[in-house]
CSV table of N, CA, C and O in Angstrom, one decimal:
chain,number,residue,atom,x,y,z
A,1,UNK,N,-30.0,-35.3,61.1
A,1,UNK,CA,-31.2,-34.5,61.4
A,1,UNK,C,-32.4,-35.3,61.3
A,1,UNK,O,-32.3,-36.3,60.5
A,2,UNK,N,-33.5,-35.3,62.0
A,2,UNK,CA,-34.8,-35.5,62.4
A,2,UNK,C,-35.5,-34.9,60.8
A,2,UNK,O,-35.4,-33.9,60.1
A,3,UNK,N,-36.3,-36.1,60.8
A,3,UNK,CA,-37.6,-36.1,59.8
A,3,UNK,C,-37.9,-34.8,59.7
A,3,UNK,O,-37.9,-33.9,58.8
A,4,UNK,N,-38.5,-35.2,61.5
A,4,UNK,CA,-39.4,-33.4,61.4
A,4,UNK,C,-38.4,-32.3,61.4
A,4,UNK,O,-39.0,-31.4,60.9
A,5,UNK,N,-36.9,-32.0,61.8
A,5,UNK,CA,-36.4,-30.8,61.3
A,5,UNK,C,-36.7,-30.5,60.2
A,5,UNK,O,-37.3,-29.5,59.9
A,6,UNK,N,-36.1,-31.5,59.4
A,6,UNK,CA,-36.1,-31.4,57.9
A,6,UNK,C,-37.5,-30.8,57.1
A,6,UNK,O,-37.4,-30.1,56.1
A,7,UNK,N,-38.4,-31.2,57.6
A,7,UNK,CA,-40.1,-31.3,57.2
A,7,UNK,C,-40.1,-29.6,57.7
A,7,UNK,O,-40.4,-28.7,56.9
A,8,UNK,N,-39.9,-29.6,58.8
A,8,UNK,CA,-39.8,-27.7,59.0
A,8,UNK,C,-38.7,-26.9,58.3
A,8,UNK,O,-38.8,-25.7,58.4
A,9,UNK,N,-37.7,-27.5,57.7
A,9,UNK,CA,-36.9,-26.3,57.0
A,9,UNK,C,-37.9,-26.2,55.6
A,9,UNK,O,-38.4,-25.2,54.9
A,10,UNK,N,-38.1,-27.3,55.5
A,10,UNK,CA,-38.5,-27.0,54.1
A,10,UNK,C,-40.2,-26.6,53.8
A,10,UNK,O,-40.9,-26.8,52.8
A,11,UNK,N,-40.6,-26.2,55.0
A,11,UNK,CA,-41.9,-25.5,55.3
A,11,UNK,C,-41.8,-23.6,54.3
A,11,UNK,O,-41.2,-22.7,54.7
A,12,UNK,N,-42.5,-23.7,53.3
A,12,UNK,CA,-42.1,-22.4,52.4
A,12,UNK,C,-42.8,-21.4,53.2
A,12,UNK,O,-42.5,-20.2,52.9
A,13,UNK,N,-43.8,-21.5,54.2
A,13,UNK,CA,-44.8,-20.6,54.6
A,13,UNK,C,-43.9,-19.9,55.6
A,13,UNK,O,-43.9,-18.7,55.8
A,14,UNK,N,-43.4,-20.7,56.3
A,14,UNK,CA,-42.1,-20.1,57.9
A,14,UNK,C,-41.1,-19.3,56.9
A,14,UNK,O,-41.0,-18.1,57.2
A,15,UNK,N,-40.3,-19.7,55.8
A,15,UNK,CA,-39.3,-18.8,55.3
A,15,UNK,C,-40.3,-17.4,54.5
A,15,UNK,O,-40.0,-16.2,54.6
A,16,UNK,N,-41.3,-17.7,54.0
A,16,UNK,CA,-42.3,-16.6,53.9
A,16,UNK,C,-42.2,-15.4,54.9
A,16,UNK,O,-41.7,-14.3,54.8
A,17,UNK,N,-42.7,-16.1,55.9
A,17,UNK,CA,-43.1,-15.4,57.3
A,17,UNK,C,-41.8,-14.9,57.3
A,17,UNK,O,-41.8,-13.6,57.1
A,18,UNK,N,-40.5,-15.3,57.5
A,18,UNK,CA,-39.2,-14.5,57.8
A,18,UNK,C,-39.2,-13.0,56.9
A,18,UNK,O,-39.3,-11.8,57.3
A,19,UNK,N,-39.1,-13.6,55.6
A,19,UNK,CA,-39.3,-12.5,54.5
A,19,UNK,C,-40.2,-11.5,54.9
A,19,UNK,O,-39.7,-10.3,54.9
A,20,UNK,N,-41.2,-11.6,55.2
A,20,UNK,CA,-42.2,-10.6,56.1
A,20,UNK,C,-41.8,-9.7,57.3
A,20,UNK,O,-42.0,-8.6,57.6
A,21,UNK,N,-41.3,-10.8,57.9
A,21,UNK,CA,-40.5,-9.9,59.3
A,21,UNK,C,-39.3,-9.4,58.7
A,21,UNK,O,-39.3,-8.3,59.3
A,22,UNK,N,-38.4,-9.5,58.0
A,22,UNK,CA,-37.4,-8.6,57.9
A,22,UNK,C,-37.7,-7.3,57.2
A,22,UNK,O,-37.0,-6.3,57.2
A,23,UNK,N,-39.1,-7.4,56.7
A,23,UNK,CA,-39.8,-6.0,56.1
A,23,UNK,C,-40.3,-5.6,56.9
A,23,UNK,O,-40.3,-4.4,56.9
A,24,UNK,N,-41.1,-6.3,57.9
A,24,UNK,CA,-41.7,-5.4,59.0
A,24,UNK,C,-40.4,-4.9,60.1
A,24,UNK,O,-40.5,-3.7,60.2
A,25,UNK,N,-39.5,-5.4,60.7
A,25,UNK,CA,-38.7,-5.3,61.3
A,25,UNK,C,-38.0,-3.6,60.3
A,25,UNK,O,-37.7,-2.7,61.0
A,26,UNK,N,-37.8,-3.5,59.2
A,26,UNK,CA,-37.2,-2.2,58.9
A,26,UNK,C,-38.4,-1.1,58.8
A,26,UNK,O,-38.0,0.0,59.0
A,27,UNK,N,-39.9,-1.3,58.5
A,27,UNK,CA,-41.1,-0.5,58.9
A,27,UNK,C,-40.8,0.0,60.4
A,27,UNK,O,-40.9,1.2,60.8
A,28,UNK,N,-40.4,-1.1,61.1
A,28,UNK,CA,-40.1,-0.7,62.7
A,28,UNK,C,-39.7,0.3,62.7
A,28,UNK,O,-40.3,1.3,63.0
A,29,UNK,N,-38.3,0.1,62.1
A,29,UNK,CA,-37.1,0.9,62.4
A,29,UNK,C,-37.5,2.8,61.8
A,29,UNK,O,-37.1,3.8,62.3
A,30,UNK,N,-38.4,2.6,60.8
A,30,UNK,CA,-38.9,4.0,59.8
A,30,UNK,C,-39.8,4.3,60.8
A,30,UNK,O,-39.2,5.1,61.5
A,31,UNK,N,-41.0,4.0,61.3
A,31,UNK,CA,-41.9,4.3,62.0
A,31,UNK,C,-41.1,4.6,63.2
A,31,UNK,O,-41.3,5.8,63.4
A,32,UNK,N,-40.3,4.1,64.2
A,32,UNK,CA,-39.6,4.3,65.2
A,32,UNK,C,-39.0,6.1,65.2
A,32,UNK,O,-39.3,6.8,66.1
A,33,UNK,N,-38.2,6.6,64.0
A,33,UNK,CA,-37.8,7.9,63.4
A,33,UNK,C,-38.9,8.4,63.2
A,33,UNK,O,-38.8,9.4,63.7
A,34,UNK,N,-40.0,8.4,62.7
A,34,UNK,CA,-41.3,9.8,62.5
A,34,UNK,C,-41.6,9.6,64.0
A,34,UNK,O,-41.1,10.6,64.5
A,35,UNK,N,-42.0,8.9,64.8
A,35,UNK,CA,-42.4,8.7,66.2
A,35,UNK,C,-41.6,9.4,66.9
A,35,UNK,O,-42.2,10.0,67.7
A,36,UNK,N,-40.2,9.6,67.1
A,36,UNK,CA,-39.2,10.3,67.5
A,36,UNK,C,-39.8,11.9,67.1
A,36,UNK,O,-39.8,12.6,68.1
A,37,UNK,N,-40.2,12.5,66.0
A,37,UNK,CA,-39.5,13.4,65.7
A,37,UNK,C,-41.6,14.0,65.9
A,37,UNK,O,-41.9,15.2,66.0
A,38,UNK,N,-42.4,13.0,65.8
A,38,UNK,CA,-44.0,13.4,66.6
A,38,UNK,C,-43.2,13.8,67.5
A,38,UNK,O,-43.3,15.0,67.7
A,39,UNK,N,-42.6,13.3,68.2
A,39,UNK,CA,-43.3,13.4,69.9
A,39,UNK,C,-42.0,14.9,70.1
A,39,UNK,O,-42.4,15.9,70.7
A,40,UNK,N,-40.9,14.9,69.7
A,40,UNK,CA,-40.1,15.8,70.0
A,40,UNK,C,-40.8,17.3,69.2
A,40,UNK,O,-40.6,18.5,69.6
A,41,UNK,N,-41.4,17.0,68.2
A,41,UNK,CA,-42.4,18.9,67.4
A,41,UNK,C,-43.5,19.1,68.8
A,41,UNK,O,-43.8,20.2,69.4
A,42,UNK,N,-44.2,17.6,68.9
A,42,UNK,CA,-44.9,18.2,69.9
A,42,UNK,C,-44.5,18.9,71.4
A,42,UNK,O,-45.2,19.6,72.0
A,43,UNK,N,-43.2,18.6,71.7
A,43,UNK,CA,-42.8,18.6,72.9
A,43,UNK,C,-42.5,20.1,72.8
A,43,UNK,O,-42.7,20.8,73.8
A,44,UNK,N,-42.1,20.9,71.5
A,44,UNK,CA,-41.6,22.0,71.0
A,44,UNK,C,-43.2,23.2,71.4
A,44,UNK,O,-43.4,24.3,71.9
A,45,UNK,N,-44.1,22.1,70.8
A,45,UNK,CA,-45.1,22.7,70.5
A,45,UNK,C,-46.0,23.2,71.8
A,45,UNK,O,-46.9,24.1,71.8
A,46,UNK,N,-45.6,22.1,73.2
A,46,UNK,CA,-46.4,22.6,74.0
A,46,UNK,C,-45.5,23.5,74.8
A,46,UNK,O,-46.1,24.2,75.6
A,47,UNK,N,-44.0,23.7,74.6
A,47,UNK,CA,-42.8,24.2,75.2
A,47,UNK,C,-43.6,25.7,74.6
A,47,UNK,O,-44.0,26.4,75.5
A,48,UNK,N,-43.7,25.9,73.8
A,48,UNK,CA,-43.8,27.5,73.0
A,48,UNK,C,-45.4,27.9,73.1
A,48,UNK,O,-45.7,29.1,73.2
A,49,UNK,N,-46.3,27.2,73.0
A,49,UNK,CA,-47.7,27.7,73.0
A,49,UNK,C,-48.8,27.0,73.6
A,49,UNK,O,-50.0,27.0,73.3
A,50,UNK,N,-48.1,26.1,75.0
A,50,UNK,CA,-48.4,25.7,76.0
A,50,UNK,C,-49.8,24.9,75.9
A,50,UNK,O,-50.6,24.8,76.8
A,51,UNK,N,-49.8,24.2,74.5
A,51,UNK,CA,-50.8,22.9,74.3
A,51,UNK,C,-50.7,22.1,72.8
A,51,UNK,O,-50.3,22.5,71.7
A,52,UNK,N,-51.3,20.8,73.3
A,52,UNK,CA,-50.6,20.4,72.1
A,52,UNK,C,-51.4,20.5,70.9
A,52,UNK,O,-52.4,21.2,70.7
A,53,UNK,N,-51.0,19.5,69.8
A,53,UNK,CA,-51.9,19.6,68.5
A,53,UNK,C,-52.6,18.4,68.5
A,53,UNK,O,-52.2,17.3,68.8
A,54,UNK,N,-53.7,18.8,68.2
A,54,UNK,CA,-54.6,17.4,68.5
A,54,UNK,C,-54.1,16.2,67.2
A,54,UNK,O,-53.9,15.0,67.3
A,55,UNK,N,-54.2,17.1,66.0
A,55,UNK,CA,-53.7,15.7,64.9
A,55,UNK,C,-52.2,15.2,65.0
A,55,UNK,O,-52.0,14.0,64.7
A,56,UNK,N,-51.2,16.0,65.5
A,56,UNK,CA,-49.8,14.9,65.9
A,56,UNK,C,-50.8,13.9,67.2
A,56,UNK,O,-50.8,12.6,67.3
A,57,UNK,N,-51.3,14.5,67.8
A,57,UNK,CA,-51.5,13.3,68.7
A,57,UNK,C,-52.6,12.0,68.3
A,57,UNK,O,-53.0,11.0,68.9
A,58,UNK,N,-52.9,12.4,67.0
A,58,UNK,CA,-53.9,10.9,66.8
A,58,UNK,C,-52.9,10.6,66.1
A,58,UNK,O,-52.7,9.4,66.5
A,59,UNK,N,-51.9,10.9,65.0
A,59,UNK,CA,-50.5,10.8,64.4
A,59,UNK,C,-50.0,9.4,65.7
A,59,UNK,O,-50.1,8.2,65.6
A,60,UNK,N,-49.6,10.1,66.5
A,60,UNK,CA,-48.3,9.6,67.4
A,60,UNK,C,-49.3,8.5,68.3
A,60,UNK,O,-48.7,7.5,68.7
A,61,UNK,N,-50.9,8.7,68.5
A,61,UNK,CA,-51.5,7.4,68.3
A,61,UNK,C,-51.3,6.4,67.6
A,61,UNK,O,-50.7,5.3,67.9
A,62,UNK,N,-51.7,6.8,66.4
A,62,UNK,CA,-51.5,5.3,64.9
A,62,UNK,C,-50.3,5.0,64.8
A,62,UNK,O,-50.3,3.8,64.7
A,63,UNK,N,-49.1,5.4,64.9
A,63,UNK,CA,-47.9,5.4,64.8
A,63,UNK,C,-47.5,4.5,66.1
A,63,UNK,O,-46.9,3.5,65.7
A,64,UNK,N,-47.5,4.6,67.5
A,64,UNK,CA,-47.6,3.9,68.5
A,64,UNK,C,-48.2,2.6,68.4
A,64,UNK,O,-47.6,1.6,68.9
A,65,UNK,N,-49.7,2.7,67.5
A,65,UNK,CA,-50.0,1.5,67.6
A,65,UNK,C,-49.8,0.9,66.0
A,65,UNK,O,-50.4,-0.1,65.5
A,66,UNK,N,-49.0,1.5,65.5
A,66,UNK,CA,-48.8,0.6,64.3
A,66,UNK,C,-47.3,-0.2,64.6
A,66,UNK,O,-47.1,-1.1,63.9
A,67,UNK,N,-46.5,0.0,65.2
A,67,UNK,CA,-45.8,-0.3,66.3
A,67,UNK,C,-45.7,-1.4,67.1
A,67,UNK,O,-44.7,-2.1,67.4
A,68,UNK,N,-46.9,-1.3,67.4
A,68,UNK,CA,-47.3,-2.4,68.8
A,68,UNK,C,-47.8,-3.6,67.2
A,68,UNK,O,-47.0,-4.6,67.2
A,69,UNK,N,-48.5,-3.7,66.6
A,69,UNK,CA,-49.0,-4.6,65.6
A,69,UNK,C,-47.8,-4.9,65.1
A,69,UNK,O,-47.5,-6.1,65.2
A,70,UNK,N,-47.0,-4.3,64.6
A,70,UNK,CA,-45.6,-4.8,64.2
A,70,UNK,C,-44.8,-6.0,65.3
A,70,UNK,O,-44.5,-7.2,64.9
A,71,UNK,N,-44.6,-5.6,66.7
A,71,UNK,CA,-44.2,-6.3,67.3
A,71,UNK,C,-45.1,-7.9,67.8
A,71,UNK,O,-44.7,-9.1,67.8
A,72,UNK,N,-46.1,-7.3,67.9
A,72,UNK,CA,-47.4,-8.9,67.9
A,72,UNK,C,-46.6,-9.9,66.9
A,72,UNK,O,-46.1,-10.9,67.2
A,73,UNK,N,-46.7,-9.3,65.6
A,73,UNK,CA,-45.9,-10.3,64.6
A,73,UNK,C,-44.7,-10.5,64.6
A,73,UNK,O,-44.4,-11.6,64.4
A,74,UNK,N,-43.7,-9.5,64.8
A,74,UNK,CA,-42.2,-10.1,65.0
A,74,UNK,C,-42.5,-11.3,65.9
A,74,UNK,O,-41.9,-12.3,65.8
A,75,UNK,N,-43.3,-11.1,66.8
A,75,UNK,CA,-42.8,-12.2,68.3
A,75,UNK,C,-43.6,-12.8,67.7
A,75,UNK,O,-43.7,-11.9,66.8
A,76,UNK,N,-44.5,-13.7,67.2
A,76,UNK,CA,-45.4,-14.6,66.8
A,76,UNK,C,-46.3,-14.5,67.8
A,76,UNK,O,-46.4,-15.4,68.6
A,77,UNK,N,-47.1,-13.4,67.9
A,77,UNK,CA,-48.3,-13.3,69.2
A,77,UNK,C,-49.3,-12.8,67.8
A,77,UNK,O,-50.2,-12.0,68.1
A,78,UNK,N,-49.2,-12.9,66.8
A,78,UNK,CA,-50.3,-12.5,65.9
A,78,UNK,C,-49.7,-12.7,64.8
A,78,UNK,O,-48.5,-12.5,64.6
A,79,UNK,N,-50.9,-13.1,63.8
A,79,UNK,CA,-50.7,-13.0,62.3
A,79,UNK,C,-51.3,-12.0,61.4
A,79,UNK,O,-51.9,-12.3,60.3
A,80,UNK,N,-51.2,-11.1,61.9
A,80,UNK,CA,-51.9,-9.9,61.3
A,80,UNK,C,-51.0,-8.9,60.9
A,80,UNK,O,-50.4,-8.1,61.6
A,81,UNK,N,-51.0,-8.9,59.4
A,81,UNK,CA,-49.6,-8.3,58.5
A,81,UNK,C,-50.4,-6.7,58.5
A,81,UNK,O,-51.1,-6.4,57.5
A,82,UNK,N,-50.1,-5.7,59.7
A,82,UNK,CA,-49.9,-4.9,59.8
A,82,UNK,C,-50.0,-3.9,57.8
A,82,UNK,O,-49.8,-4.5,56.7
A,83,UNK,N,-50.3,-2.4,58.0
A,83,UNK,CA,-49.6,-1.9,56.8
A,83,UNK,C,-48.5,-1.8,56.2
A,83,UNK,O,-47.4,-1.7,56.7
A,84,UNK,N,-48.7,-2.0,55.3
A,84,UNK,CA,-49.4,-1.8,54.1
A,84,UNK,C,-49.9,-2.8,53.4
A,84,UNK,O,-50.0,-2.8,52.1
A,85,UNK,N,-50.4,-4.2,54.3
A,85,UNK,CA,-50.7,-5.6,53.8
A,85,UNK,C,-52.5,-5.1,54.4
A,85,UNK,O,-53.5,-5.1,53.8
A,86,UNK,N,-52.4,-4.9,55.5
A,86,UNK,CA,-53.7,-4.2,56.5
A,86,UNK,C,-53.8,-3.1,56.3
A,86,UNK,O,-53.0,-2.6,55.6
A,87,UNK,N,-54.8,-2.4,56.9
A,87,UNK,CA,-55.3,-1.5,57.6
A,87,UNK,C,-54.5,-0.9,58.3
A,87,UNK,O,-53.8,-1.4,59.2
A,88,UNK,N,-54.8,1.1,57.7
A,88,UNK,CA,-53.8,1.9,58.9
A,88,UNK,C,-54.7,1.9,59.8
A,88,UNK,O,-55.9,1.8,59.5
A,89,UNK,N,-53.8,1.9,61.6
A,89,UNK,CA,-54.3,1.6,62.7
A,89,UNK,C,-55.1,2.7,62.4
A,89,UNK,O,-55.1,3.4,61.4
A,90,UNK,N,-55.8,2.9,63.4
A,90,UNK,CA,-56.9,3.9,63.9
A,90,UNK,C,-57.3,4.1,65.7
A,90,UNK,O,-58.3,3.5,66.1
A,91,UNK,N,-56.5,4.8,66.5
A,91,UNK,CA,-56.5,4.5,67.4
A,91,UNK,C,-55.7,3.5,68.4
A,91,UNK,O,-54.5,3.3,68.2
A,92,UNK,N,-56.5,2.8,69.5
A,92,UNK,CA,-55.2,2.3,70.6
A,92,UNK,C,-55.5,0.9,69.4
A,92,UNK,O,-56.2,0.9,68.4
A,93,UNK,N,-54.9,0.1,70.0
A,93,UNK,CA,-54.7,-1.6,69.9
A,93,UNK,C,-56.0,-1.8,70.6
A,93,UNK,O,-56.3,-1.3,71.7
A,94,UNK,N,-56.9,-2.9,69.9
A,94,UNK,CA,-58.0,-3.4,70.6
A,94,UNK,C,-58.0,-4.2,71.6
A,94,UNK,O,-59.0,-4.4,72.3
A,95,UNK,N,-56.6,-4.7,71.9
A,95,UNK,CA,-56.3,-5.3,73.2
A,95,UNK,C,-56.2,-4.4,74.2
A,95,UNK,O,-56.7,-4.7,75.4
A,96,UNK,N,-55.7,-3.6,73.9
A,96,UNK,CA,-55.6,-2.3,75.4
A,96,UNK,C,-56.6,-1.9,75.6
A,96,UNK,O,-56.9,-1.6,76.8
A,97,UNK,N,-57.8,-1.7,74.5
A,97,UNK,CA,-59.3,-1.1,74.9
A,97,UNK,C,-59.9,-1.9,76.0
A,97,UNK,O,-60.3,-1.2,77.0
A,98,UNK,N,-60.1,-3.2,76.0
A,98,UNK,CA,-60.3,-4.2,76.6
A,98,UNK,C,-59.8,-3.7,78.1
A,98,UNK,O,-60.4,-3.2,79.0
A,99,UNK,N,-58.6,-4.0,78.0
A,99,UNK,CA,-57.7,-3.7,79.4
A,99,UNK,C,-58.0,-2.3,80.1
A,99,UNK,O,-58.1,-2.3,81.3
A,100,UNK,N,-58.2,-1.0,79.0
A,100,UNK,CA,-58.6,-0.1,79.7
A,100,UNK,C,-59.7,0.3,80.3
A,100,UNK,O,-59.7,1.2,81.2
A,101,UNK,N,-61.1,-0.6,79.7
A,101,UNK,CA,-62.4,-0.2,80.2
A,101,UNK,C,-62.6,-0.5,81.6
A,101,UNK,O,-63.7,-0.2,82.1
């Protein structure tokens, strides 16, 4: 093995970062099931009284984009340790605001 492999296993901040992703990666998986079960009450909710609820939908907002923050960091497109290290989302992703205006 190479200097530099070796110099990167034993980098404590990368095995950190792992440790972090296998916690955010099961946040995924919890957030993924309430987001399922938002969008399926709401689906109930406009099926029976033909509009929806405004708080599941800022709900299934934050939830969407707490989501999307999670994935930035699995994939290494950000270092930004999502909740409960951050801030609950509030709204879209600041990247999409951008894109949407």
């Amino acid at each position: 093995m190479s200097d530099e492999i070796k110099e990167n296993l034993k980098q404590q901040s990368t095995w950190l970062r792992g440790l972090y992703m296998l916690m955010f990666a099961l946040f995924y998986s919890i957030a993924e099931i309430v987001l399922f079960a938002v969008v399926f009450i709401q689906f109930l909710l406009v099926l029976f009284t033909g509009k929806t609820n405004p708080r599941l939908s800022k709900l299934g907002q934050a939830i969407a984009t707490y989501v999307y923050q999670i994935i930035q960091y699995l994939t290494f497109n950000s270092d930004y340790q999502s909740y409960p290290f951050g801030a609950w989302p509030n709204g879209e992703p600041s990247e999409l605001k951008k894109i949407l205006k």
